[in-house]
Short mmCIF file of C-alpha atoms in Angstrom, two decimals:
data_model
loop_
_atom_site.label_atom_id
_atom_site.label_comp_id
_atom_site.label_asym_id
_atom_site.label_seq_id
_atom_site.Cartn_x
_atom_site.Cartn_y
_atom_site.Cartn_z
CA UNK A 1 -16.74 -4.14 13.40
CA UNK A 2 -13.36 -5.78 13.06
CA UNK A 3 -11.79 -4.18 15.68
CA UNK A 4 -12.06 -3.39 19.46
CA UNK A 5 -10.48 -1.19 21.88
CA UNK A 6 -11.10 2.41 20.67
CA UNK A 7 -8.99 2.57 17.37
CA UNK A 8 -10.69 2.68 14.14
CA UNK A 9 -13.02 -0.05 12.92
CA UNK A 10 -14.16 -1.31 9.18
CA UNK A 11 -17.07 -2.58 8.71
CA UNK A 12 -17.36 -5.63 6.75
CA UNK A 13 -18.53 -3.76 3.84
CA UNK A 14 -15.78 -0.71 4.46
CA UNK A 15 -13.57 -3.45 4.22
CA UNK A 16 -14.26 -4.85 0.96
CA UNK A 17 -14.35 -1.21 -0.24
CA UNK A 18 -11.01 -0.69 1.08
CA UNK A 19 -9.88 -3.83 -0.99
CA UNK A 20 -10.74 -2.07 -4.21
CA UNK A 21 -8.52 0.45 -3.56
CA UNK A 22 -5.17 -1.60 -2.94
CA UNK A 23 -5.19 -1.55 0.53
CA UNK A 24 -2.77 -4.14 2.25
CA UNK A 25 -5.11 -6.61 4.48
CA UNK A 26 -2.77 -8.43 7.13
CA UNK A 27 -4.28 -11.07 9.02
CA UNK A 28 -2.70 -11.66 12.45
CA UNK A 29 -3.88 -14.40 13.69
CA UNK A 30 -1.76 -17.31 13.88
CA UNK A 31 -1.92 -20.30 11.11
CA UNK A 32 -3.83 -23.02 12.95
CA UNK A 33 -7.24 -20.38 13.16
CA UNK A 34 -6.63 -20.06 9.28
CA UNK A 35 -6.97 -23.19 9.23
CA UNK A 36 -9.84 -23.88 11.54
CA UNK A 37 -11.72 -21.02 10.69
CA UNK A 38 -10.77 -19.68 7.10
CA UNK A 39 -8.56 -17.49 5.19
CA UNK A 40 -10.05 -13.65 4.35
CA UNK A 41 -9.91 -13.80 0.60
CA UNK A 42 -7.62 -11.39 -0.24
CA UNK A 43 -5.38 -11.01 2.93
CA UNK A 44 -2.19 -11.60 3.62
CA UNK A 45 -1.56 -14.24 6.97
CA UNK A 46 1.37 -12.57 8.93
CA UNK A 47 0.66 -14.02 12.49
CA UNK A 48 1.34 -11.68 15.39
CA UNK A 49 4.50 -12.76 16.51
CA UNK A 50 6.00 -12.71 13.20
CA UNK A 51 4.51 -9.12 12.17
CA UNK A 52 7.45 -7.04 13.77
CA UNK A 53 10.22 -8.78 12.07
CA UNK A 54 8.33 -9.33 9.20
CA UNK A 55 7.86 -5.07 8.40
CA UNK A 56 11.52 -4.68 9.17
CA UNK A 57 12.24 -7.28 6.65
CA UNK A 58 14.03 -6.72 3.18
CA UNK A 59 11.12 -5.78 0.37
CA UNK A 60 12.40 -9.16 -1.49
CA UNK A 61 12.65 -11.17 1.50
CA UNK A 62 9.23 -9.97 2.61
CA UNK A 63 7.60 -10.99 -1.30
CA UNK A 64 9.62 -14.59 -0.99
CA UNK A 65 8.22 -14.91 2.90
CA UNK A 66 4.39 -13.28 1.81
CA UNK A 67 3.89 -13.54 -1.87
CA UNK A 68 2.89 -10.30 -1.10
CA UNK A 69 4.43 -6.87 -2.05
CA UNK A 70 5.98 -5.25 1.23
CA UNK A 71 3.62 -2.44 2.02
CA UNK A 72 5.82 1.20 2.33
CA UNK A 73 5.46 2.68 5.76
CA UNK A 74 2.74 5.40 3.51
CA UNK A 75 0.86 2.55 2.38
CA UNK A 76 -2.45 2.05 3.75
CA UNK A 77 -3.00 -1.48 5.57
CA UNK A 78 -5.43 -2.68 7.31
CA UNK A 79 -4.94 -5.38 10.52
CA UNK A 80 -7.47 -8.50 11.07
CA UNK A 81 -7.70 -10.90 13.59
CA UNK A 82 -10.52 -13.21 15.64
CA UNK A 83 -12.07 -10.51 18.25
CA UNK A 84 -9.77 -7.29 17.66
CA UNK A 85 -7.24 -7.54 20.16
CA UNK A 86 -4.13 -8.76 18.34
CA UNK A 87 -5.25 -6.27 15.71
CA UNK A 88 -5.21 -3.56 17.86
CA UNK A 89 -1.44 -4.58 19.13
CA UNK A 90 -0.85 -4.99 14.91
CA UNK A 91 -1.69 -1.26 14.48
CA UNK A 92 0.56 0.13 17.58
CA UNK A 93 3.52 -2.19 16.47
CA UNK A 94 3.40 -0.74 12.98
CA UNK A 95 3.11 2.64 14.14
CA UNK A 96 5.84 2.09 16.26
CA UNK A 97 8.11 0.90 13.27
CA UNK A 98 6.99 4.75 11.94
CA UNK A 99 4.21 3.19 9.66
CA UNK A 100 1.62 6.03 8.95
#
């Protein structure tokens, strides 16, 4: 499961699924375990402490920062991270920002 702490979990394979359907995959975990431990094909590296700023950004500041399309606060996204903690923080800081 790819995340911890009571809020929904994917599956690996839910995951991939989910990918199909254009669903935004933010990784939060910060650059150096991207390095270390590999990129999630497919995801988009915002780490943590950049992820609040980052969904307040401007949509064209947020493609130049991301190469990435800035998700709508409707769009369906999913958070990543090592164990599921920082992901679980992800998910209550977008909801917080009125993300659905």
């Amino acid at each position: 499961s790819l995340c911890a702490g009571g809020v929904p979990s994917l599956s690996y394979r839910e995951l991939k699924d989910l990918k199909k359907a254009n669903v935004l995959h933010i990784d939060v975990r910060e650059r150096w375990e991207i390095d270390k431990f590999g990129k999630i094909p497919a995801s988009v590296n915002i780490p943590l402490g950049e992820l609040v700023e980052a969904l307040q950004m401007d949509p064209a500041e947020f493609k130049v920062q991301y190469n990435q399309k800035m998700p709508a606060k409707s769009d369906p996204v999913v958070f990543s991270c090592l164990a599921g903690t920082r992901s679980k923080q992800a998910l209550g800081f977008a909801t917080s920002l009125g993300f659905s």
